[in-house]
Amino acid sequence: MRRIVQFSTGNVGRHSLRAVIGRPDLELVGVHASSPAKIGRDAAELCDWSEPTGVIATDDIDALIGLRPDCVVYTALAETRPMEALEQLTQILAAGINVVGTSFVWLAAPRYAGDWVREPLEKACAAGGSSLYINGVDPGYSGDTLVHTALSLATRVDSITVQEIFDYANYDDAEYTGAAMGFGVAEDEELPPLFLPGVVESMWGGPVRALADGLGIVLDEVRQRTERWFTPERIDCTMMTVLPGQMAAVRFAAEGVLDGEPVITVEHVNRLTAAAAPGWIFPPDGHVGVHRVVIEGDPRVEINTHVSHPLLDPTDAACISTAARVVNAIEWVCNAPNGIIAVEDIPQAAIMNGLMWRAK
Ligand SMILES: NC(=O)c1ccc[n+]([C@@H]2O[C@H](COP(=O)([O-])OP(=O)(O)OC[C@H]3O[C@@H](n4cnc5c(N)ncnc54)[C@H](OP(=O)(O)O)[C@@H]3O)[C@@H](O)[C@H]2O)c1
């Protein structure tokens, strides 16, 4: 039985918390909350679990470390507060506690992450004898496990295209995803962070480089492209209200170039409602979203991934999957050698154990 602390209960964290509470091989021993409205409440209330757990949310990190958990599931927003989040992670790792998480999207391909984030975490792992594993759906699954699966079906490959085509209308994250991507920003306003030089490349270039290295090819360069779509009509949705003239869809990619041609592309097409960017590609068969890989080669391989849920929106279902990517790896990470772990280090068969349990 692994003793677990869940760190934050936002879009992803409330789903990892439910998984931790429910799984018979994991024991929830602590929950971190930063918002005053959550501190002091039972973990069950923070994730709609039916019975109280007796575990009360706290913002006292020292007390959570003092519980000596085997692993912390870290899903706090990190990209808008990287130095503060880095301090929290290094404190936990240096105390000898393993961490799995979805935050710090740069670390989905950790060997290609910048020194500013990788080095302090490596040092903390070495100091504490602990391990860190970060993954998700995108970045994560779509650019690694999905591609590896598709490549296993081909004898020769000309190009790899990974796509997230997803309607973010019901994604309740105007604060980070909305602001970073620039939804609701007009053309004559300051450029949103995603459109600054090098930002797409820094976040999605790692998976491109990891795939190139795995394929044994040397790319000419990894470059980024970005495009925005401004709505002529007002759009109301969960993420936000977008007024005429403001951005309601975005398309961007990190491209690995070989002999002048993009051969490994990791692309996003994100819109707010189906009314946005009608000329751009949509997910197949009326789906809200798809995580897809297309391999051009012998043979052509296309795998479309749709996650859904009987009660929740597909965006929430994707957040469950984001949580699954790391919760399912807890046992392996707890047994792993010290340091930062990449997805290719973990045997796929190792993430199944403990998965079949009935939710209450
Ligand atoms: N790779 C992928 O596929 C993928 C997909 C989705 C998300 N992500 C990443 O996963 C992380 C979580 O995403 P999310 O959508 O769940 O985020 P979110 O709901 O916007 O925020 C998660 C939590 O961050 C905590 N937080 C915010 N400001 C804080 C602060 N100043 N100090 C401490 N905690 C703070 C809050 O915790 P409290 O609730 O305790 O107040 C919040 O609930 C992000 O880093 C995101 O980029 C990755």
XYZ file of C-alpha atoms and ligand atoms in Angstrom:
408
model
C 0.000 0.000 0.000
C 1.530 3.354 -1.042
C 0.916 6.421 1.132
C -0.053 9.370 -1.053
C -0.427 13.138 -0.710
C -2.524 14.885 -3.353
C -1.200 18.398 -4.038
C -4.044 20.656 -5.312
C -7.562 19.820 -6.417
C -8.154 21.771 -9.633
C -9.275 20.488 -13.052
C -6.798 17.593 -12.996
C -6.153 17.269 -9.252
C -9.720 16.509 -8.265
C -9.636 13.495 -10.601
C -6.276 12.224 -9.345
C -7.639 12.672 -5.809
C -10.680 10.508 -6.621
C -8.412 7.863 -8.114
C -6.137 7.857 -5.071
C -9.073 7.612 -2.641
C -10.664 4.798 -4.601
C -7.706 2.604 -5.447
C -7.168 -0.256 -3.034
C -3.381 -0.130 -3.498
C -3.091 3.583 -2.568
C -3.805 5.261 0.753
C -4.569 8.982 0.830
C -2.725 10.479 3.805
C -2.777 14.203 2.974
C -4.208 16.863 0.660
C -2.800 20.278 -0.164
C -5.085 23.201 -0.885
C -4.014 26.751 -1.548
C -7.402 28.410 -1.747
C -8.825 29.459 1.656
C -12.221 28.050 0.627
C -10.726 24.538 0.440
C -8.431 24.542 3.494
C -9.984 22.627 6.419
C -12.370 20.592 4.269
C -12.418 16.802 3.959
C -10.746 15.521 0.774
C -14.016 13.812 -0.204
C -15.781 17.173 -0.518
C -13.058 18.461 -2.843
C -13.630 15.694 -5.397
C -17.297 14.731 -4.902
C -16.414 11.409 -3.250
C -19.403 9.883 -1.481
C -17.924 9.149 1.975
C -15.691 11.325 4.175
C -12.035 10.296 4.169
C -10.981 11.941 7.427
C -8.128 13.584 5.488
C -8.363 17.346 5.872
C -6.930 19.789 3.300
C -4.092 22.017 4.470
C -1.708 24.590 3.000
C 1.073 23.502 5.403
C 3.672 21.853 3.155
C 5.992 21.011 6.065
C 3.170 19.109 7.761
C 2.448 17.182 4.545
C 6.142 16.287 4.184
C 6.103 15.259 7.859
C 3.530 12.582 6.993
C 6.361 10.810 5.110
C 4.252 9.792 2.105
C 5.736 7.490 -0.532
C 4.601 9.843 -3.281
C 3.052 13.278 -3.860
C 0.727 13.746 -6.835
C 1.519 17.332 -7.870
C -1.145 18.928 -10.076
C -0.927 22.560 -8.955
C -0.813 25.136 -11.713
C 2.886 25.718 -12.339
C 3.322 27.530 -15.638
C 2.094 30.898 -14.289
C 4.132 30.600 -11.077
C 7.129 28.473 -12.113
C 9.645 29.607 -9.490
C 7.219 29.143 -6.587
C 6.124 25.722 -7.889
C 9.763 24.739 -8.477
C 10.535 25.610 -4.851
C 7.647 23.419 -3.652
C 8.722 20.480 -5.823
C 12.386 20.688 -4.854
C 11.437 20.859 -1.161
C 9.350 17.686 -1.466
C 11.915 15.780 -3.562
C 14.845 16.806 -1.363
C 12.918 15.441 1.634
C 13.081 12.003 -0.006
C 9.509 11.899 -1.300
C 8.763 10.789 -4.868
C 6.587 13.015 -7.048
C 4.363 12.288 -10.024
C 2.642 15.247 -11.640
C 1.064 16.957 -14.604
C 2.452 20.424 -13.929
C 5.548 21.881 -15.624
C 4.594 20.766 -19.119
C 8.233 21.278 -20.219
C 9.065 18.106 -18.255
C 6.886 15.778 -20.345
C 10.118 15.302 -22.344
C 12.489 15.907 -19.421
C 15.783 15.317 -21.220
C 14.966 18.260 -23.505
C 13.705 20.642 -20.793
C 15.657 23.848 -20.091
C 18.428 23.816 -17.479
C 16.513 26.342 -15.328
C 13.839 23.732 -14.542
C 15.708 20.433 -14.956
C 18.862 21.122 -12.933
C 17.296 22.116 -9.580
C 14.950 19.143 -9.795
C 17.802 16.740 -10.591
C 19.734 18.096 -7.611
C 16.698 17.728 -5.329
C 16.191 14.118 -6.469
C 19.869 13.358 -5.826
C 19.747 14.996 -2.392
C 16.615 13.144 -1.341
C 17.137 9.855 -3.180
C 13.773 10.444 -4.835
C 12.208 10.310 -8.319
C 10.075 12.697 -10.357
C 7.775 11.831 -13.251
C 5.744 14.422 -15.186
C 3.369 13.538 -18.010
C -0.117 14.255 -19.323
C -2.212 13.862 -22.464
C -0.750 16.733 -24.514
C 2.083 17.251 -23.950
C 2.436 13.612 -22.981
C 0.430 10.707 -24.344
C -0.245 12.121 -27.835
C 3.426 12.878 -28.535
C 4.882 9.813 -26.843
C 2.825 6.660 -26.087
C 0.385 7.226 -28.964
C 3.219 7.780 -31.444
C 5.200 4.810 -30.144
C 2.118 2.618 -30.669
C 1.597 3.912 -34.221
C 5.267 3.522 -35.127
C 5.145 -0.108 -34.017
C 2.691 -0.702 -36.912
C 4.939 0.681 -39.673
C 8.010 -0.711 -41.408
C 9.020 2.672 -42.888
C 8.121 6.223 -41.944
C 8.106 9.424 -44.028
C 6.505 11.754 -41.516
C 4.764 11.889 -38.139
C 1.963 14.338 -37.388
C 0.583 14.547 -33.868
C -2.539 16.651 -33.409
C -4.698 17.841 -30.574
C -7.877 19.209 -32.181
C -10.037 20.207 -29.255
C -12.902 22.572 -28.515
C -11.946 24.288 -25.246
C -15.366 25.975 -24.808
C -16.107 23.893 -21.694
C -12.565 24.067 -20.285
C -12.921 26.158 -17.138
C -9.409 27.573 -17.297
C -9.480 31.164 -18.538
C -6.751 32.006 -16.014
C -3.971 29.914 -17.539
C -4.934 28.159 -20.799
C -7.194 31.039 -21.870
C -4.697 33.787 -21.069
C -1.618 31.926 -22.323
C -3.196 31.010 -25.653
C -4.768 34.443 -26.053
C -8.477 33.624 -26.208
C -10.404 36.900 -25.951
C -7.394 39.002 -26.992
C -7.854 41.381 -29.970
C -5.359 41.600 -32.842
C -4.146 45.080 -31.861
C -3.525 44.119 -28.209
C -0.279 42.838 -26.738
C 0.707 39.403 -28.104
C -0.332 36.567 -25.749
C 2.537 34.493 -24.253
C 2.090 31.564 -26.653
C 2.877 33.780 -29.652
C 6.168 35.102 -28.331
C 9.240 33.738 -30.126
C 10.290 30.307 -28.880
C 7.374 29.628 -26.517
C 5.623 26.911 -28.585
C 9.007 25.447 -29.400
C 9.987 25.365 -25.703
C 6.772 23.561 -24.678
C 6.149 21.175 -27.594
C 9.657 21.019 -29.150
C 10.842 18.551 -26.483
C 8.553 15.751 -27.699
C 9.668 16.471 -31.304
C 13.333 16.159 -30.300
C 12.633 13.046 -28.215
C 10.974 11.375 -31.227
C 13.842 12.391 -33.551
C 16.386 10.932 -31.143
C 14.316 7.778 -30.783
C 14.202 7.435 -34.565
C 17.950 8.019 -34.782
C 17.666 11.054 -37.066
C 19.352 14.455 -36.778
C 16.940 17.292 -37.495
C 18.028 20.482 -39.303
C 16.012 22.476 -36.771
C 12.870 22.550 -34.623
C 10.773 25.589 -35.511
C 7.371 26.909 -34.462
C 4.381 28.271 -36.350
C 1.327 30.030 -34.962
C -1.963 31.344 -36.348
C -4.953 33.106 -34.752
C -8.626 33.384 -35.746
C -10.668 36.400 -34.642
C -14.421 36.031 -34.324
C -16.854 38.335 -36.152
C -19.623 37.365 -33.648
C -19.839 37.268 -29.844
C -19.190 33.765 -28.405
C -20.373 32.775 -24.905
C -18.936 29.631 -23.319
C -17.601 28.264 -20.029
C -14.033 29.353 -20.713
C -15.066 32.991 -21.311
C -17.097 35.411 -23.425
C -15.305 36.411 -26.618
C -16.365 39.673 -28.259
C -16.261 40.467 -31.997
C -12.678 41.111 -33.077
C -11.189 38.953 -30.336
C -9.380 35.623 -30.751
C -11.614 32.538 -30.567
C -9.361 29.917 -32.170
C -5.660 29.170 -32.303
C -3.485 26.877 -34.374
C 0.162 26.264 -33.557
C 2.839 23.655 -34.054
C 6.385 22.659 -33.289
C 7.943 21.233 -36.436
C 11.046 19.069 -36.701
C 12.629 19.786 -40.095
C 14.752 17.330 -42.085
C 16.189 18.249 -45.510
C 14.011 21.373 -45.498
C 10.718 19.500 -44.888
C 8.756 19.170 -41.626
C 8.894 15.447 -40.803
C 7.791 15.470 -37.148
C 4.964 17.871 -36.364
C 3.226 18.337 -33.031
C 0.218 20.556 -33.707
C -2.705 22.044 -31.767
C -5.989 23.357 -33.154
C -8.064 24.785 -30.309
C -11.300 26.710 -30.629
C -14.062 28.061 -28.416
C -17.256 26.425 -29.739
C -17.710 24.864 -33.157
C -18.586 28.305 -34.549
C -14.947 29.352 -34.338
C -12.540 28.964 -37.281
C -14.997 27.101 -39.543
C -12.318 26.711 -42.222
C -9.893 24.843 -39.944
C -9.819 21.119 -39.375
C -12.412 19.636 -36.945
C -12.275 16.368 -34.971
C -13.862 13.458 -36.880
C -17.496 12.341 -36.526
C -18.751 15.372 -34.590
C -16.478 14.745 -31.600
C -15.564 17.649 -29.316
C -11.924 16.718 -29.523
C -9.348 14.248 -30.733
C -5.785 13.338 -29.893
C -4.435 11.904 -33.099
C -1.315 10.643 -34.740
C -0.869 10.190 -38.472
C 2.139 8.283 -39.750
C 2.807 8.601 -43.481
C 4.796 5.553 -44.530
C 4.428 1.834 -45.044
C 1.597 1.516 -44.224
C -0.135 4.846 -43.458
C -1.255 4.679 -39.822
C -3.840 6.952 -38.228
C -4.984 6.550 -34.627
C -7.686 8.833 -33.250
C -8.186 8.931 -29.483
C -11.479 10.108 -27.982
C -12.080 9.969 -24.272
C -15.593 10.435 -22.916
C -17.617 9.952 -19.757
C -21.293 9.182 -19.067
C -21.737 12.253 -16.832
C -18.878 14.603 -17.586
C -17.931 16.728 -20.557
C -15.142 15.356 -22.839
C -12.853 18.130 -21.556
C -13.273 16.785 -18.022
C -12.791 13.245 -19.339
C -9.471 14.390 -20.817
C -8.547 15.752 -17.363
C -9.244 12.282 -15.892
C -6.897 10.842 -18.514
C -4.290 13.484 -17.715
C -4.446 12.378 -14.079
C -4.317 8.701 -15.111
C -1.078 9.220 -17.002
C 0.739 9.839 -13.729
C -1.357 8.127 -11.020
C -0.970 4.832 -12.886
C 2.808 5.190 -12.761
C 3.054 5.728 -8.979
C 4.124 2.195 -8.093
C 6.805 2.109 -10.790
C 8.089 5.571 -9.853
C 8.286 4.585 -6.175
C 10.524 1.651 -7.150
C 12.571 3.585 -9.731
C 16.183 4.708 -9.437
C 16.585 8.323 -8.249
C 16.168 11.156 -10.726
C 13.809 12.539 -13.343
C 11.969 9.815 -15.224
C 10.898 9.995 -18.874
C 7.953 8.067 -20.297
C 10.246 5.801 -22.307
C 11.847 4.614 -19.045
C 8.579 3.026 -17.877
C 7.566 -0.337 -19.379
C 3.974 0.026 -20.592
C 2.919 -3.189 -18.903
C 3.949 -1.690 -15.553
C 1.130 0.870 -15.460
C -1.785 -1.589 -15.490
C -1.440 -3.031 -12.038
C -4.044 -1.708 -9.589
C -6.275 -0.242 -12.292
C -9.297 -2.517 -11.969
C -11.377 -1.293 -9.041
C -15.002 -0.195 -8.651
C -15.720 3.485 -7.943
C -18.190 4.279 -5.143
N -0.059 17.722 -20.330
C -1.371 17.729 -20.237
O -2.070 17.012 -20.940
C -2.058 18.618 -19.233
C -3.449 18.723 -19.269
C -4.074 19.515 -18.305
C -3.302 20.201 -17.377
N -1.948 20.086 -17.405
C -1.134 20.788 -16.414
O -1.530 20.333 -15.129
C -1.503 21.398 -14.198
C -2.871 21.515 -13.544
O -3.823 21.884 -14.531
P -5.310 22.247 -14.074
O -6.084 22.513 -15.305
O -5.757 21.239 -13.103
O -5.040 23.615 -13.332
P -6.059 24.524 -12.476
O -7.309 23.777 -12.183
O -6.145 25.847 -13.152
O -5.204 24.758 -11.160
C -4.776 23.668 -10.392
C -4.538 24.125 -8.995
O -3.403 24.960 -8.894
C -3.454 25.488 -7.595
N -2.867 26.806 -7.523
C -3.169 27.892 -8.257
N -2.431 28.940 -7.821
C -1.691 28.474 -6.777
C -0.728 29.046 -5.913
N -0.396 30.328 -6.023
N -0.162 28.257 -4.974
C -0.476 26.955 -4.869
N -1.387 26.363 -5.660
C -1.957 27.121 -6.607
C -4.935 25.569 -7.174
O -4.998 24.748 -6.045
P -6.156 24.775 -4.970
O -7.329 24.183 -5.667
O -5.638 24.001 -3.866
O -6.408 26.211 -4.588
C -5.633 24.954 -8.385
O -6.731 24.162 -8.050
C -1.073 22.633 -14.986
O 0.293 22.848 -14.775
C -1.346 22.281 -16.432
O -0.481 22.891 -17.349
C -1.326 19.289 -18.298
